[in-house]
Short mmCIF file of C-alpha atoms in Angstrom, two decimals:
data_model
loop_
_atom_site.label_atom_id
_atom_site.label_comp_id
_atom_site.label_asym_id
_atom_site.label_seq_id
_atom_site.Cartn_x
_atom_site.Cartn_y
_atom_site.Cartn_z
CA MET E 994 88.64 158.57 56.88
CA SER E 995 89.02 160.75 53.83
CA SER E 996 92.21 161.07 51.85
CA ILE E 997 93.23 164.74 51.88
CA VAL E 998 96.31 166.07 50.09
CA PHE E 999 97.39 169.57 51.18
CA ILE E 1000 98.64 171.83 48.37
CA ILE E 1001 99.94 174.97 50.04
CA GLY E 1002 99.09 178.25 48.36
CA PHE E 1003 101.74 179.92 46.21
CA ASN E 1004 101.81 183.74 46.00
CA TYR E 1005 98.18 184.90 45.81
CA ASP E 1006 96.81 181.37 45.62
CA SER E 1007 94.64 179.91 48.31
CA ASN E 1008 95.54 176.51 49.66
CA CYS E 1009 94.05 173.71 47.58
CA TYR E 1010 93.05 170.25 48.71
CA LEU E 1011 92.88 167.07 46.70
CA ILE E 1012 90.37 164.59 48.08
CA ASN E 1013 89.61 161.08 46.85
CA ASP E 1014 92.05 161.60 43.94
CA ASN E 1015 89.42 163.23 41.72
CA ILE E 1016 87.99 166.17 43.70
CA LEU E 1017 89.86 169.46 44.08
CA VAL E 1018 88.78 171.94 46.74
CA ASP E 1019 89.65 175.46 45.53
CA THR E 1020 91.99 176.19 42.65
CA GLY E 1021 93.95 179.29 43.65
CA ALA E 1022 94.15 182.59 41.83
CA GLY E 1023 94.91 181.09 38.42
CA GLN E 1024 98.39 182.56 38.14
CA ASN E 1025 100.43 179.44 38.91
CA LYS E 1026 99.11 176.67 36.68
CA ASP E 1027 102.44 174.84 36.44
CA TYR E 1028 102.82 174.78 40.21
CA LEU E 1029 99.30 173.43 40.79
CA PHE E 1030 99.62 170.80 38.07
CA SER E 1031 103.03 169.69 39.38
CA LYS E 1032 101.56 169.17 42.86
CA LEU E 1033 98.73 167.09 41.45
CA ARG E 1034 101.16 164.98 39.45
CA GLU E 1035 103.38 164.48 42.52
CA ASN E 1036 100.38 162.68 43.95
CA GLY E 1037 99.74 160.58 40.86
CA VAL E 1038 96.87 162.70 39.56
CA GLU E 1039 96.72 164.24 36.11
CA PRO E 1040 94.73 167.49 35.79
CA GLU E 1041 92.22 165.79 33.51
CA ASP E 1042 91.55 163.24 36.28
CA ILE E 1043 89.80 165.95 38.33
CA GLU E 1044 86.06 165.35 38.00
CA LEU E 1045 84.79 167.93 40.50
CA VAL E 1046 86.06 171.32 41.68
CA VAL E 1047 84.51 172.58 44.91
CA ASN E 1048 84.97 176.27 45.69
CA THR E 1049 84.69 177.10 49.39
CA HIS E 1050 83.63 180.61 48.36
CA CYS E 1051 83.70 182.95 45.38
CA HIS E 1052 86.81 185.10 45.98
CA PHE E 1053 89.29 185.32 43.12
CA ASP E 1054 92.14 183.62 44.98
CA HIS E 1055 90.01 180.46 45.35
CA ILE E 1056 88.28 180.32 41.94
CA GLY E 1057 90.88 181.76 39.53
CA GLY E 1058 92.22 178.33 38.58
CA ASN E 1059 88.81 176.84 37.79
CA GLN E 1060 89.57 177.58 34.14
CA PHE E 1061 92.31 174.92 34.22
CA PHE E 1062 89.74 172.14 34.67
CA PRO E 1063 87.32 172.45 31.74
CA ASN E 1064 86.17 168.83 32.04
CA ALA E 1065 85.37 169.03 35.76
CA LYS E 1066 82.06 170.12 37.21
CA ILE E 1067 82.28 173.30 39.28
CA ALA E 1068 80.40 173.35 42.61
CA VAL E 1069 79.85 176.35 44.88
CA HIS E 1070 77.16 177.39 47.34
CA ARG E 1071 74.17 178.92 45.58
CA MET E 1072 74.68 182.29 47.32
CA ASP E 1073 78.20 182.67 45.94
CA ALA E 1074 77.20 181.22 42.57
CA ILE E 1075 75.40 184.53 41.99
CA SER E 1076 78.66 186.53 42.07
CA MET E 1077 80.45 184.05 39.86
CA LYS E 1078 77.72 183.79 37.22
CA ASN E 1079 77.33 187.59 37.14
CA LYS E 1080 81.12 188.12 36.90
CA ASP E 1081 80.81 190.36 39.94
CA THR E 1082 84.28 191.79 40.56
CA LEU E 1083 83.20 193.31 43.88
CA GLY E 1084 81.72 190.05 45.16
CA THR E 1085 84.80 188.09 44.14
CA SER E 1086 87.15 190.77 45.55
CA LEU E 1087 89.00 191.13 42.22
CA SER E 1088 88.47 190.17 38.63
CA ALA E 1089 88.89 186.47 37.90
CA PHE E 1090 86.88 186.60 34.73
CA ASP E 1091 89.42 187.18 31.99
CA ASN E 1092 88.62 183.54 31.32
CA ASP E 1093 84.96 182.51 31.13
CA GLY E 1094 85.85 179.22 32.81
CA ASN E 1095 85.90 181.08 36.11
CA SER E 1096 82.27 182.19 35.87
CA ARG E 1097 80.95 178.69 35.22
CA VAL E 1098 78.90 176.98 37.94
CA ASP E 1099 77.52 173.49 37.36
CA ILE E 1100 76.34 172.57 40.86
CA GLU E 1101 74.81 174.99 43.35
CA LEU E 1102 75.45 173.60 46.81
CA GLU E 1103 73.21 173.76 49.85
CA ASP E 1104 73.85 173.14 53.54
CA GLY E 1105 73.83 169.39 54.17
CA ASP E 1106 74.81 168.30 50.66
CA LYS E 1107 77.29 165.44 50.38
CA ILE E 1108 80.61 165.50 48.52
CA GLY E 1109 82.32 162.14 48.82
CA ASP E 1110 82.71 161.48 52.55
CA PHE E 1111 82.15 165.14 53.36
CA GLU E 1112 79.08 167.12 54.36
CA VAL E 1113 78.68 170.69 53.18
CA ILE E 1114 78.28 173.14 56.07
CA HIS E 1115 77.10 176.61 55.06
CA THR E 1116 79.29 179.06 56.99
CA PRO E 1117 78.54 182.62 55.84
CA GLY E 1118 80.56 185.46 57.25
CA HIS E 1119 83.54 185.84 54.94
CA THR E 1120 81.09 185.70 52.02
CA SER E 1121 77.37 185.00 52.02
CA GLY E 1122 77.93 181.58 50.44
CA GLY E 1123 81.03 180.40 52.26
CA ILE E 1124 81.17 176.71 53.08
CA CYS E 1125 83.20 174.22 55.07
CA LEU E 1126 83.49 170.50 54.35
CA TRP E 1127 83.24 168.09 57.28
CA ASP E 1128 83.77 164.32 57.45
CA GLY E 1129 83.45 163.74 61.19
CA GLU E 1130 87.11 164.41 61.92
CA ASN E 1131 88.53 166.79 59.30
CA LEU E 1132 87.26 170.29 58.53
CA ILE E 1133 88.19 171.90 55.23
CA SER E 1134 87.38 175.41 56.35
CA GLY E 1135 87.97 177.80 53.44
CA ASP E 1136 88.38 181.31 54.82
CA THR E 1137 86.04 180.76 57.76
CA ILE E 1138 88.65 179.50 60.25
CA PHE E 1139 92.45 179.70 60.18
CA ALA E 1140 95.12 178.21 62.41
CA GLY E 1141 95.75 180.13 65.61
CA GLY E 1142 92.29 181.59 66.05
CA GLY E 1143 91.92 183.61 62.87
CA VAL E 1144 88.80 184.15 60.79
CA GLY E 1145 88.32 185.52 57.29
CA ARG E 1146 87.91 189.24 56.75
CA MET E 1147 84.35 190.45 56.62
CA ASP E 1148 84.61 193.63 54.53
CA ILE E 1149 84.28 192.06 51.05
CA GLY E 1150 80.82 190.57 50.86
CA GLY E 1151 80.90 189.36 54.46
CA ASP E 1152 79.02 189.99 57.67
CA TYR E 1153 80.21 189.99 61.29
CA ASN E 1154 77.07 188.48 62.78
CA ASP E 1155 77.05 185.73 60.17
CA MET E 1156 80.67 184.94 60.93
CA LYS E 1157 80.04 184.76 64.67
CA ASN E 1158 77.09 182.43 64.13
CA SER E 1159 79.10 180.25 61.75
CA VAL E 1160 82.03 179.87 64.14
CA GLU E 1161 79.59 179.10 66.96
CA LYS E 1162 78.08 176.36 64.78
CA LEU E 1163 81.55 174.90 64.12
CA MET E 1164 82.28 174.80 67.85
CA GLU E 1165 79.63 172.08 68.16
CA LEU E 1166 81.73 169.74 66.00
CA ASP E 1167 84.47 167.51 67.38
CA VAL E 1168 87.05 168.80 64.92
CA LYS E 1169 90.42 167.08 65.00
CA ASN E 1170 92.17 168.57 61.96
CA ILE E 1171 91.59 171.89 60.17
CA TYR E 1172 92.51 172.46 56.54
CA PRO E 1173 92.14 176.23 56.02
CA GLY E 1174 92.10 178.35 52.91
CA HIS E 1175 95.41 180.01 53.80
CA GLY E 1176 98.32 179.26 56.07
CA PRO E 1177 99.24 176.08 57.92
CA ILE E 1178 96.94 173.18 58.67
CA VAL E 1179 95.98 172.27 62.25
CA GLU E 1180 96.55 168.72 63.38
CA ASN E 1181 94.93 167.02 66.39
CA ASN E 1182 93.50 169.99 68.30
CA GLY E 1183 91.29 171.76 65.77
CA LYS E 1184 88.44 172.30 68.21
CA ASN E 1185 90.67 174.49 70.39
CA HIS E 1186 91.49 176.72 67.43
CA ILE E 1187 87.77 177.15 66.70
CA LYS E 1188 87.08 178.07 70.33
CA LEU E 1189 89.91 180.60 70.21
CA SER E 1190 88.50 182.09 67.01
CA TYR E 1191 85.13 182.55 68.67
CA SER E 1192 86.66 184.18 71.75
CA LEU E 1193 88.44 186.72 69.55
CA LEU E 1194 85.32 187.75 67.62
#
């Protein structure tokens, strides 16, 4: 199974996840560089070791730290790449573009793409290009699913029907652990949390 290191969000930062020692999923809001770097180093990884940054979606609290990794390729779903490339402050929910590094996209992801041991699952609803990463046991869920039956808000570039369809799609997976964009992780009974999320929509 995949190696996943949980870096809990600090202040406005999203949670970040280090996978395979050289891939970082989300980078936070970009306001706590020292904190993020210290967490990487605690796990034996220097910032320059990161070869790929995967953004689960385009909101500022997930992409604002992209600028800290100028040597890494930046990957995001093609639908959310539009907001980032256009420096769309509405689509990203707040400006993250004081630094041009946050508008760079090198890889436009599609549903079914592979990232290490993970498959990209397109899960629109919170944004039009939201994704989850799935390895057959672990779901890195961005702001699609949270612990305790929560889902991401749908009033900033989102859509209720898309969210309902996305959560329904995730219910088909035998999810053990959930690694969400905010809040605590879910261990061992992730599928129940997805079912609860769907029942509350």
